[in-house]
PDB file of C-alpha atoms in Angstrom:
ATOM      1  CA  UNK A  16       0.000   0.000   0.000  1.00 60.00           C
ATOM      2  CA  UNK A  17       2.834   2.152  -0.005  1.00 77.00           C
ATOM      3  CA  UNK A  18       3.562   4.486  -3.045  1.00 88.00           C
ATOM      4  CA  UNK A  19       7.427   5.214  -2.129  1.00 93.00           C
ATOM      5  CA  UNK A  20       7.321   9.248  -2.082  1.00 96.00           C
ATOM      6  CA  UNK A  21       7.625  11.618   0.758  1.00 97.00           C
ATOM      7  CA  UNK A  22       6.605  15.088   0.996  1.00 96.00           C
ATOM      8  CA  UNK A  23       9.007  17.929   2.232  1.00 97.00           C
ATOM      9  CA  UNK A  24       7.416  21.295   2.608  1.00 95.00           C
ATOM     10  CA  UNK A  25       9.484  24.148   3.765  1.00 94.00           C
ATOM     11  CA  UNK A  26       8.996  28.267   4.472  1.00 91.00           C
ATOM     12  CA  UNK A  27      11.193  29.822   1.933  1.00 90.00           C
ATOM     13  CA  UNK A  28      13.574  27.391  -0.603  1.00 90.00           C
ATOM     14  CA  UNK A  29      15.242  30.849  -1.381  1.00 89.00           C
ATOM     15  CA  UNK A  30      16.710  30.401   2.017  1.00 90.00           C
ATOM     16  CA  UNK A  31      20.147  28.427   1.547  1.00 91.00           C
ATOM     17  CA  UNK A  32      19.562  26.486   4.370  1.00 92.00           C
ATOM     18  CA  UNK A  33      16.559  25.256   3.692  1.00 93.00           C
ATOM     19  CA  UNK A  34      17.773  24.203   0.146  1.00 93.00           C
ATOM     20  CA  UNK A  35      20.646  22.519   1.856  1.00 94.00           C
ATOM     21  CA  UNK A  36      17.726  20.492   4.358  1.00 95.00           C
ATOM     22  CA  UNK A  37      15.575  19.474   0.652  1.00 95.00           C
ATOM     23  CA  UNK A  38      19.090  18.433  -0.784  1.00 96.00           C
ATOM     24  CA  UNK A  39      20.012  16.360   1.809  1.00 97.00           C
ATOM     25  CA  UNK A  40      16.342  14.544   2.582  1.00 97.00           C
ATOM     26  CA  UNK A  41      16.364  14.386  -1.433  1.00 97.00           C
ATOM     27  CA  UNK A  42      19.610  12.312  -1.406  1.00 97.00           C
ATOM     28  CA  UNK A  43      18.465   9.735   2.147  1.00 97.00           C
ATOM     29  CA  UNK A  44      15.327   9.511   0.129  1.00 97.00           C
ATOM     30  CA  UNK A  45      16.944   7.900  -2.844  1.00 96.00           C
ATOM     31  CA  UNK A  46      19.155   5.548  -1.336  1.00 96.00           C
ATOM     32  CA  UNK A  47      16.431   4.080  -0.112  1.00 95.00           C
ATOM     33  CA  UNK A  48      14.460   3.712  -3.230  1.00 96.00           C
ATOM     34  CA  UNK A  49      11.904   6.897  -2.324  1.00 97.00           C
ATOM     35  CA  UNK A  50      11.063   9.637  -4.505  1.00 96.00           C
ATOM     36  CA  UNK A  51      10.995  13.220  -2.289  1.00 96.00           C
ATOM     37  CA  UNK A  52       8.834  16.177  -3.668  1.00 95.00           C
ATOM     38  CA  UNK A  53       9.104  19.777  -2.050  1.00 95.00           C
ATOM     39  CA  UNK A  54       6.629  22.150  -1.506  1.00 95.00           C
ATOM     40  CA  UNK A  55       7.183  25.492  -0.575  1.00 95.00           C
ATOM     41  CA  UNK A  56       5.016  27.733   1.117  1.00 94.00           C
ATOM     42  CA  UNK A  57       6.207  31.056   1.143  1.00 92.00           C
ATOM     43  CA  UNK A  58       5.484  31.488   4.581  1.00 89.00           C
ATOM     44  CA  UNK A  59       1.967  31.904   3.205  1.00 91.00           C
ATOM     45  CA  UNK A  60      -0.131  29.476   5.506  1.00 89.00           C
ATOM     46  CA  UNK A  61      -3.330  29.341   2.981  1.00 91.00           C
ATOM     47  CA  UNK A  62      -0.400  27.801   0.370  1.00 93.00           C
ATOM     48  CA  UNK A  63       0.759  25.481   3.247  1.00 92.00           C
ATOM     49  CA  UNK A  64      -3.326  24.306   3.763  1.00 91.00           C
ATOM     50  CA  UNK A  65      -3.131  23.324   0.041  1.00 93.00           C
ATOM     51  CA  UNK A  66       0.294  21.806   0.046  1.00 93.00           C
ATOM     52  CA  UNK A  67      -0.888  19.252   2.670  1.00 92.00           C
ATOM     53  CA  UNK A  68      -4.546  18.962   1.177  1.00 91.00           C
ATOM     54  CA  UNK A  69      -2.702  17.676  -1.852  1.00 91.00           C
ATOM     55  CA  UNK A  70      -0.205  15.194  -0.238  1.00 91.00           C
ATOM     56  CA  UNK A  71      -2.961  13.664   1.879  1.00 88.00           C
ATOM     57  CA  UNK A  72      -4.906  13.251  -1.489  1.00 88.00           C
ATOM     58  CA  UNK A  73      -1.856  11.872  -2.845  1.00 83.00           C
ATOM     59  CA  UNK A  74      -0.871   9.151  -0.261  1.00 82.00           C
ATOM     60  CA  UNK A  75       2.203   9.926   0.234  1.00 93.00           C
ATOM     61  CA  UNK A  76       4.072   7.525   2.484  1.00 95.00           C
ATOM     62  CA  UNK A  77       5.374  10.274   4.663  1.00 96.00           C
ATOM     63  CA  UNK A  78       6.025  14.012   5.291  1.00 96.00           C
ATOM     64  CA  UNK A  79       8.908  16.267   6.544  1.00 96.00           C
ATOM     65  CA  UNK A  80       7.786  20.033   7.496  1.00 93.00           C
ATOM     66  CA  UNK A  81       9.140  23.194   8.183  1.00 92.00           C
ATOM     67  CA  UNK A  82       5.878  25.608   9.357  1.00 90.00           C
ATOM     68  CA  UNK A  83       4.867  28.562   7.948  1.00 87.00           C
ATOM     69  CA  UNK A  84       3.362  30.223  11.033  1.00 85.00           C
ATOM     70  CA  UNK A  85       3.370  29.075  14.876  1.00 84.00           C
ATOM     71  CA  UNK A  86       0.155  26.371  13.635  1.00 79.00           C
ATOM     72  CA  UNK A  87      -0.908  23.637  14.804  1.00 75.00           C
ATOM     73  CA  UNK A  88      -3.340  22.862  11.465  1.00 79.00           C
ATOM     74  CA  UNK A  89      -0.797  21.090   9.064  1.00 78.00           C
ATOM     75  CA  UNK A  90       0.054  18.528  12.146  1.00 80.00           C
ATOM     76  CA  UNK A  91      -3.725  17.555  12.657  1.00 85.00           C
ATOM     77  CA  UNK A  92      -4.739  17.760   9.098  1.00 85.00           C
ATOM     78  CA  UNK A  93      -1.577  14.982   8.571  1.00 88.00           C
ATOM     79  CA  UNK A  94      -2.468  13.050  11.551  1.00 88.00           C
ATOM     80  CA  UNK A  95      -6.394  12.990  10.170  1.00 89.00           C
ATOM     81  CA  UNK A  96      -5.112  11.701   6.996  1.00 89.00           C
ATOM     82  CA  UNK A  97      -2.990   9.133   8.864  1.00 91.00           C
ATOM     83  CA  UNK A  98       0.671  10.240   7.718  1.00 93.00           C
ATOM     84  CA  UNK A  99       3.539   9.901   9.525  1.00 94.00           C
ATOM     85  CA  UNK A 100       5.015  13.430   9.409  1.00 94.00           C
ATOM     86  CA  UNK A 101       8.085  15.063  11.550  1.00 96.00           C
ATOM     87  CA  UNK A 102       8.239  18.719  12.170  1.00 94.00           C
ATOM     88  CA  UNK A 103      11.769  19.959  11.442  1.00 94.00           C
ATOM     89  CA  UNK A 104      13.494  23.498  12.349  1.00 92.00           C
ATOM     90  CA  UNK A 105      10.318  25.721  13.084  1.00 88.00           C
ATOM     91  CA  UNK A 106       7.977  24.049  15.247  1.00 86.00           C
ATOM     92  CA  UNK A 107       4.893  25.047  16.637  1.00 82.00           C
ATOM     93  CA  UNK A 108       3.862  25.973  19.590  1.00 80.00           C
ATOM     94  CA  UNK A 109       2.599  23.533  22.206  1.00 83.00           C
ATOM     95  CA  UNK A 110       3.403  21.054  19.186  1.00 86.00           C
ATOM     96  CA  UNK A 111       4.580  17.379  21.054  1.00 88.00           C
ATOM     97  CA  UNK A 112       4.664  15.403  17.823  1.00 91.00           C
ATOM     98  CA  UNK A 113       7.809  14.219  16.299  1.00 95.00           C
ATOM     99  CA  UNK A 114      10.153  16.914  15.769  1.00 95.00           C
ATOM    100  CA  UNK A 115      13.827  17.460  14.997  1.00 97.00           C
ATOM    101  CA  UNK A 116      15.072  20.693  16.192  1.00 96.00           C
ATOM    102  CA  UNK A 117      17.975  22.711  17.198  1.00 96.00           C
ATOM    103  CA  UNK A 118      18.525  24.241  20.640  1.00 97.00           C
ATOM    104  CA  UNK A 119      17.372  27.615  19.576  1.00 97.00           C
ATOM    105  CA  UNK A 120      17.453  29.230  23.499  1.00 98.00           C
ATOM    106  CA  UNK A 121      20.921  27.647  24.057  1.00 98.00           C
ATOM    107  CA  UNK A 122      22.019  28.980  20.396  1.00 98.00           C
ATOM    108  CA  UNK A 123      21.104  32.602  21.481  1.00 98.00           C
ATOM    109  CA  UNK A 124      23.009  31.901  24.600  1.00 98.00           C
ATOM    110  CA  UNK A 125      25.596  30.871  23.397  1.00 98.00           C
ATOM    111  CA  UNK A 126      26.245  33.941  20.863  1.00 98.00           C
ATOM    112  CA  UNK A 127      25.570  36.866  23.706  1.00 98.00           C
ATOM    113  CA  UNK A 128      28.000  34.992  26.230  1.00 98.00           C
ATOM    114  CA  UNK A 129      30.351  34.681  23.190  1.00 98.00           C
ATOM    115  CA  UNK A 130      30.039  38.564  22.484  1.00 98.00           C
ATOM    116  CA  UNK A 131      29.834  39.263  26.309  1.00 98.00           C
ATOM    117  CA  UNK A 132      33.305  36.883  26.704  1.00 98.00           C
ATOM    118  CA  UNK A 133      35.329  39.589  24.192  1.00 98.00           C
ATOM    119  CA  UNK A 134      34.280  42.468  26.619  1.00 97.00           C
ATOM    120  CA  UNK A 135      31.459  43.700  24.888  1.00 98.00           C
ATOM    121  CA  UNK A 136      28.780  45.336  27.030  1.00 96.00           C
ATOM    122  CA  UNK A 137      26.531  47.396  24.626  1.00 97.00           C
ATOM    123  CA  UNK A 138      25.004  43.930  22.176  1.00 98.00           C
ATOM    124  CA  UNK A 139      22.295  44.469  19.987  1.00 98.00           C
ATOM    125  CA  UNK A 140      19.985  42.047  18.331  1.00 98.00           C
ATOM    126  CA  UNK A 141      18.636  41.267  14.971  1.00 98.00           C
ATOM    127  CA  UNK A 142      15.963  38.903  15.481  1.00 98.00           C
ATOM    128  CA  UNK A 143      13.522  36.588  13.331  1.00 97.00           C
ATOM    129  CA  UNK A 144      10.185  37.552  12.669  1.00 96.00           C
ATOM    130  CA  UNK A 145       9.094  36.995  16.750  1.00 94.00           C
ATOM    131  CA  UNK A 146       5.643  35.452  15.476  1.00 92.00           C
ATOM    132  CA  UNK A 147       7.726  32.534  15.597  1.00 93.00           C
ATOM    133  CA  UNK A 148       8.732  30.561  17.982  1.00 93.00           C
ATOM    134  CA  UNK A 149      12.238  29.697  16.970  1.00 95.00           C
ATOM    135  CA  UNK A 150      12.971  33.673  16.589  1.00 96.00           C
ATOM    136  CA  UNK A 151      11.553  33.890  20.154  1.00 96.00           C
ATOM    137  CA  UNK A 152      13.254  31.444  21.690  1.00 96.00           C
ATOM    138  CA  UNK A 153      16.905  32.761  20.263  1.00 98.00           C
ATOM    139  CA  UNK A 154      15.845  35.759  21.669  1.00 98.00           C
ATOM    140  CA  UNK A 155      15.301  34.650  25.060  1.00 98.00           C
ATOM    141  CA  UNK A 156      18.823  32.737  25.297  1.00 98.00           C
ATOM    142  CA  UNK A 157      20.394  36.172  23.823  1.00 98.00           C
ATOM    143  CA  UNK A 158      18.895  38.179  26.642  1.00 98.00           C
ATOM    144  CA  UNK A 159      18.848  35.632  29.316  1.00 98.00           C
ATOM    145  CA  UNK A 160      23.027  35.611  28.929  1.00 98.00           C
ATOM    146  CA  UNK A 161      23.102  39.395  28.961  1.00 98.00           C
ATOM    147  CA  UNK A 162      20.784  39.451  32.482  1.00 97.00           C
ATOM    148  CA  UNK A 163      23.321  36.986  33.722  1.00 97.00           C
ATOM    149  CA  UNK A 164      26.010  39.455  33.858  1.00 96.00           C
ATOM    150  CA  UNK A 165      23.784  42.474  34.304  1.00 97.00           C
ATOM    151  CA  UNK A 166      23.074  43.864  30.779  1.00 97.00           C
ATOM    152  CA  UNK A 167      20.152  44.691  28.758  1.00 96.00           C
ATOM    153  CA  UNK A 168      20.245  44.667  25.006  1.00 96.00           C
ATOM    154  CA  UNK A 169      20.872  48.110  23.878  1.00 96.00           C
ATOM    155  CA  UNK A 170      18.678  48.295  20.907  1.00 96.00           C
ATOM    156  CA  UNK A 171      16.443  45.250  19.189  1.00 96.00           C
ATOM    157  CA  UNK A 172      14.822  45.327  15.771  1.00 98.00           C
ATOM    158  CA  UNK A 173      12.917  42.677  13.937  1.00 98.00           C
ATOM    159  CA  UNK A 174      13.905  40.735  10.304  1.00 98.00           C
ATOM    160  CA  UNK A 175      12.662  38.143   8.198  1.00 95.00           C
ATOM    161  CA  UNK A 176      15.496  36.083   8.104  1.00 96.00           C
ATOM    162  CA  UNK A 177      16.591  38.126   4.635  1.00 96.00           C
ATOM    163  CA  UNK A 178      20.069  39.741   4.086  1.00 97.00           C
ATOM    164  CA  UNK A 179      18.090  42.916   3.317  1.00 98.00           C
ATOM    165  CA  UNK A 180      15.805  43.119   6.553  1.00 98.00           C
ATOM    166  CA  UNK A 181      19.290  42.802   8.237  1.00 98.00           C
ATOM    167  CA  UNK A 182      20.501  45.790   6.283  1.00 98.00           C
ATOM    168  CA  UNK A 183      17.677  47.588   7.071  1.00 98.00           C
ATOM    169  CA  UNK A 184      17.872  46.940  10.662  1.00 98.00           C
ATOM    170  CA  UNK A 185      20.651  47.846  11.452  1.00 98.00           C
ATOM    171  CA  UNK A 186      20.447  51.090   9.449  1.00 98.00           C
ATOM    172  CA  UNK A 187      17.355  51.478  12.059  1.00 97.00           C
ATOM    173  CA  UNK A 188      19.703  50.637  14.978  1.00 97.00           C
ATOM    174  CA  UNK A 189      22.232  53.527  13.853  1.00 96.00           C
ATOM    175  CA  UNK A 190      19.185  56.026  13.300  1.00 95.00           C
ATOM    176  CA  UNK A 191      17.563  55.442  16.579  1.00 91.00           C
ATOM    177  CA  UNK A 192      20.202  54.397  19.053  1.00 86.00           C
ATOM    178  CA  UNK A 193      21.777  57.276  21.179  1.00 86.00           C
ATOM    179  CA  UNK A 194      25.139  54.945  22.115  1.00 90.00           C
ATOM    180  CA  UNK A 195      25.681  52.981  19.152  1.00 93.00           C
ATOM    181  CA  UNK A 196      26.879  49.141  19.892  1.00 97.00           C
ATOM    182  CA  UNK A 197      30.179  47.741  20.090  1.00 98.00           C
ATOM    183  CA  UNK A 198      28.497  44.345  19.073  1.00 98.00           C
ATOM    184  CA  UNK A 199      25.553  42.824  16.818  1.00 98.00           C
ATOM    185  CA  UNK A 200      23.895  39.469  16.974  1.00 98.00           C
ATOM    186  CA  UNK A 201      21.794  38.614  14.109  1.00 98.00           C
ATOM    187  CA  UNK A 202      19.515  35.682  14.265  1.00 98.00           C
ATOM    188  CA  UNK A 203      20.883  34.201  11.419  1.00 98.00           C
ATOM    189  CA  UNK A 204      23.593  34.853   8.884  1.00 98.00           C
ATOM    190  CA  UNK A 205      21.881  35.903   6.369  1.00 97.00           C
ATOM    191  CA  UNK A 206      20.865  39.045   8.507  1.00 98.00           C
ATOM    192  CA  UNK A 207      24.425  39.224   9.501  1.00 98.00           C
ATOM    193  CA  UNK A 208      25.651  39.651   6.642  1.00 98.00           C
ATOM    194  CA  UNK A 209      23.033  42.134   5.439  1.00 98.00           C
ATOM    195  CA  UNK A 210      24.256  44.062   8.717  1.00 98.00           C
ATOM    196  CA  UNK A 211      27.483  44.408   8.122  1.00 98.00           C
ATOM    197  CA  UNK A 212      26.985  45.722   4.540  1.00 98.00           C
ATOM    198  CA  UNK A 213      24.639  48.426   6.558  1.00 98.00           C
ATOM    199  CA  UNK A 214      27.589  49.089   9.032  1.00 98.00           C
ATOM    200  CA  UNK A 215      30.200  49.141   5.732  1.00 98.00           C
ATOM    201  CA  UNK A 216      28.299  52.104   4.501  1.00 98.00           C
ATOM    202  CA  UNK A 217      28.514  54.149   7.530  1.00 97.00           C
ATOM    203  CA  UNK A 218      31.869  53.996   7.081  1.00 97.00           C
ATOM    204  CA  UNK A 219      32.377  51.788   9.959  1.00 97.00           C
ATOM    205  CA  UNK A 220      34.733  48.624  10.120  1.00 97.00           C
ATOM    206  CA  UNK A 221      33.807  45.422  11.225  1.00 98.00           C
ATOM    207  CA  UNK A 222      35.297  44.092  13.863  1.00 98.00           C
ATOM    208  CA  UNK A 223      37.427  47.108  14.616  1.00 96.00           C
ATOM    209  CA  UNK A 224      34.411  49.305  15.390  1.00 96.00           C
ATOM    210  CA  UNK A 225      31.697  46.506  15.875  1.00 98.00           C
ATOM    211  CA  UNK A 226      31.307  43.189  15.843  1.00 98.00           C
ATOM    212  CA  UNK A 227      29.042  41.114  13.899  1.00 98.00           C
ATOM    213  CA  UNK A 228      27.962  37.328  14.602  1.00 98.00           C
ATOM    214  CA  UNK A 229      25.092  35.252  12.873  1.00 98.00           C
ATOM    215  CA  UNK A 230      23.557  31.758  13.366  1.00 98.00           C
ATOM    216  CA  UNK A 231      23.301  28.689  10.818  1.00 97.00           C
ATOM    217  CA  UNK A 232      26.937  28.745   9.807  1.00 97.00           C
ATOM    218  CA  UNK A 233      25.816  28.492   5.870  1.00 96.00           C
ATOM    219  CA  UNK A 234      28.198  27.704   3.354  1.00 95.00           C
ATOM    220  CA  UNK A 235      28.408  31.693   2.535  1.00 96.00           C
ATOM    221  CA  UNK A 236      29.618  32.385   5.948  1.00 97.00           C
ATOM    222  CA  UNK A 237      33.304  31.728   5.648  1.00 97.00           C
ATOM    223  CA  UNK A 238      33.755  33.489   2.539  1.00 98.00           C
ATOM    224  CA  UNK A 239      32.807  36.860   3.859  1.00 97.00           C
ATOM    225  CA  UNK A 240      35.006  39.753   4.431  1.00 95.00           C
ATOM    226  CA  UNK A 241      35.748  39.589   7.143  1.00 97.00           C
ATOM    227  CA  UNK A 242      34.554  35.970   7.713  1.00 98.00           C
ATOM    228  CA  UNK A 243      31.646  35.696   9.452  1.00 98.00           C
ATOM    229  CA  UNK A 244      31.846  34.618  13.337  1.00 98.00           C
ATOM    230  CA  UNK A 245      28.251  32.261  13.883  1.00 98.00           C
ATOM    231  CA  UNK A 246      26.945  29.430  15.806  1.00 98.00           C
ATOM    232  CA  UNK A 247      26.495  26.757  14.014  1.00 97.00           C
ATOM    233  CA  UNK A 248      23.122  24.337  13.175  1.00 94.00           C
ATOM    234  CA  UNK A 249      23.462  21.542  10.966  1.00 94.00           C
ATOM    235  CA  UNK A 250      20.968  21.642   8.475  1.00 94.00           C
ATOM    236  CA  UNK A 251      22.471  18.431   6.806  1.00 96.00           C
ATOM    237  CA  UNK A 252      22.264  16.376  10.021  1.00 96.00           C
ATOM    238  CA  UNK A 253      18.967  18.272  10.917  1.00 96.00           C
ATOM    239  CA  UNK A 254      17.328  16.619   7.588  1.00 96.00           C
ATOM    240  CA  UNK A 255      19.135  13.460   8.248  1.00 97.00           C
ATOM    241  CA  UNK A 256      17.628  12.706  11.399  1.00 97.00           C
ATOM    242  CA  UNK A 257      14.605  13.911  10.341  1.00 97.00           C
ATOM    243  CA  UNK A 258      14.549  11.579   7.660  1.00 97.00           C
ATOM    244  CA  UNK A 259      15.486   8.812  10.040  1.00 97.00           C
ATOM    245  CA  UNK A 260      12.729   9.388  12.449  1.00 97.00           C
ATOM    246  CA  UNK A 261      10.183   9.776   9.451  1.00 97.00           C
ATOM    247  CA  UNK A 262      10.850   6.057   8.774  1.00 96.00           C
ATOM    248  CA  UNK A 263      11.198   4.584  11.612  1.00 96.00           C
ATOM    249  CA  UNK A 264       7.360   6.238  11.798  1.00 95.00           C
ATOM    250  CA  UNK A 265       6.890   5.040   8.103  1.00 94.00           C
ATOM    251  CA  UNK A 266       7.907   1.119   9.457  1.00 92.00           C
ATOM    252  CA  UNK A 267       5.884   1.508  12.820  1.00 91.00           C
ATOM    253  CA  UNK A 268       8.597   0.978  14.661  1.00 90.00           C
ATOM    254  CA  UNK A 269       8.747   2.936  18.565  1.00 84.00           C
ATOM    255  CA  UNK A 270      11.654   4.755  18.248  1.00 88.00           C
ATOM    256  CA  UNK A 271      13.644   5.897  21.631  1.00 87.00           C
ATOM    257  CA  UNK A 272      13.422   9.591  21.182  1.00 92.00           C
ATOM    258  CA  UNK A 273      10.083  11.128  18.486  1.00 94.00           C
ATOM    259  CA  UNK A 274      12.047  15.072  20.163  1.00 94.00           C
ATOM    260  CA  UNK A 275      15.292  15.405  18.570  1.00 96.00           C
ATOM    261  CA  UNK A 276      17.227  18.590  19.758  1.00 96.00           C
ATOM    262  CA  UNK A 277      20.957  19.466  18.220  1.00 96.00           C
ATOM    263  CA  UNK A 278      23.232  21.030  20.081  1.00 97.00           C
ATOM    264  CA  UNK A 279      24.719  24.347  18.464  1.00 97.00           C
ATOM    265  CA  UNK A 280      27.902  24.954  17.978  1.00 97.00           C
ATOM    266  CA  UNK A 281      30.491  28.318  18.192  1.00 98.00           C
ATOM    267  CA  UNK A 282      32.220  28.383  14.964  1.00 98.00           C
ATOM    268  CA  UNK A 283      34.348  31.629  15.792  1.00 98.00           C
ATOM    269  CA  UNK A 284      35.557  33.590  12.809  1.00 98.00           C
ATOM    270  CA  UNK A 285      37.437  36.954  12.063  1.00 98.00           C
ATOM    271  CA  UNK A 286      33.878  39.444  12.250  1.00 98.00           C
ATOM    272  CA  UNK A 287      34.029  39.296  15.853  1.00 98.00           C
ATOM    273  CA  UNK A 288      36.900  40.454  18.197  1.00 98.00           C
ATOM    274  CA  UNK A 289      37.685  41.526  21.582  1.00 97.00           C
ATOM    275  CA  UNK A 290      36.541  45.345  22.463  1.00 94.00           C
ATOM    276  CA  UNK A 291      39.222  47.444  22.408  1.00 83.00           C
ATOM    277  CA  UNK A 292      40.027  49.886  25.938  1.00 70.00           C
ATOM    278  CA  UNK A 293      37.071  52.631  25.344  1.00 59.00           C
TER     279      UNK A 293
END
């Protein structure tokens, strides 16, 4: 009764690491003799509805997803249909299905201590859109560090995960901060890098006047100038055990674990450096 194809549907395939996740569940798929198709939303949750209408129609064997919005519809509409499906990356809240995931409130934790470690006291954020769990959660490891030692971010704005909403934050940051940073955390490279082109044309350097981290540690990331300090998420093992919990679902077996969490990972670089005596 099976048909051999999954389903992956994801936010934004524009997004490199989301197009790393679909190459990498593409290529598990085949060795095992499955066919993978991706869908991809958009962030638009109406295209999401029809995405999953059409799988369940379909009968496909299984289904990887990346959510749109902080939903729990796509999960019940999938369980309804009787598909084993595994929420990856974004997950929704109050969601206790299977689910691979990083540890986005460590992640954030780890890049303010990481900023906070080189001396910096004034750190500002770039977050994700904070409709979103995983853009919340980053947020409260950032600021939970900070509180540690005593701080408070100095300024926050809000992306969309795009190299130009980092851009455009931190051009927001430098028009509406009194004391501008010594330090920038982006929630994910992308926006870093989008920052630092924003800081560039202010005539500022980077990391001699402010550093600059990210998160996801894409491929990009090392070939920036300066390269770009991050913490990094596997998107490649992120897929992998995704795809390995999907079967095991597929096979009804009882895995160990259905909540998969990775551990991130400083991958320090030449964008961020220790503050010099002020």
């Amino acid at each position: 009764g099976q048909t051999r194809t999954l389903a992956l549907i994801v936010s934004d395939l524009s997004n490199p690491s989301f197009g790393t996740m679909a190459s990498a569940a593409e290529d598990y798929a085949r060795r095992l003799g499955y066919s993978l198709t991706v869908h991809n939303t958009h962030d638009d949750v109406k295209r999401e509805a029809a995405y999953i209408q059409a799988v369940t129609q379909r009968w496909v064997d299984g289904v990887l997803y990346v959510s749109a919005e902080d939903e729990l519809s796509s999960q019940i509409a999938l369980e309804e249909a009787g598909i084993p499906s595994v929420a990856i990356d974004r997950i929704p809240e109050h969601y206790d299905g299977p689910s691979v995931i990083l540890d986005n409130v460590k992640a954030g934790f780890i890049a303010a201590q990481h900023l906070l470690d080189l001396g910096h006291q004034r750190i500002a954020h770039i977050s994700g859109p904070r409709r979103l769990r995983v853009a919340r959660e980053r947020v409260a490891g950032f600021v939970q560090a900070l509180e540690v030692q005593g701080f408070v971010p100095v300024a926050r704005e809000e992306g969309n995960w795009t190299c130009d909403s980092g851009y455009t934050g931190m051009k927001r940051i430098f028009d509406h901060t009194e004391m501008l940073p010594t330090a920038i955390f982006a929630a994910n490279d992308r926006m870093a890098i989008g920052a630092i082109q924003a800081i560039n044309e202010a005539g500022l350097r980077v990391p001699d006047d402010l550093s600059v981290m990210g998160l996801d540690d894409i491929e990009v990331a090392a070939y920036q100038n300066p390269p770009l300090t991050t913490v990094r998420q596997s998107f490649v093992e992120l897929a992998t055990l995704a795809m390995q919990l999907l079967f095991a679902l597929i096979e009804k077996e009882q895995p160990d674990k259905t909540q998969l969490v990775l551990e991130p990972e400083l991958v320090e670089r030449r964008s961020t450096a220790r503050l010099a005596k002020q």
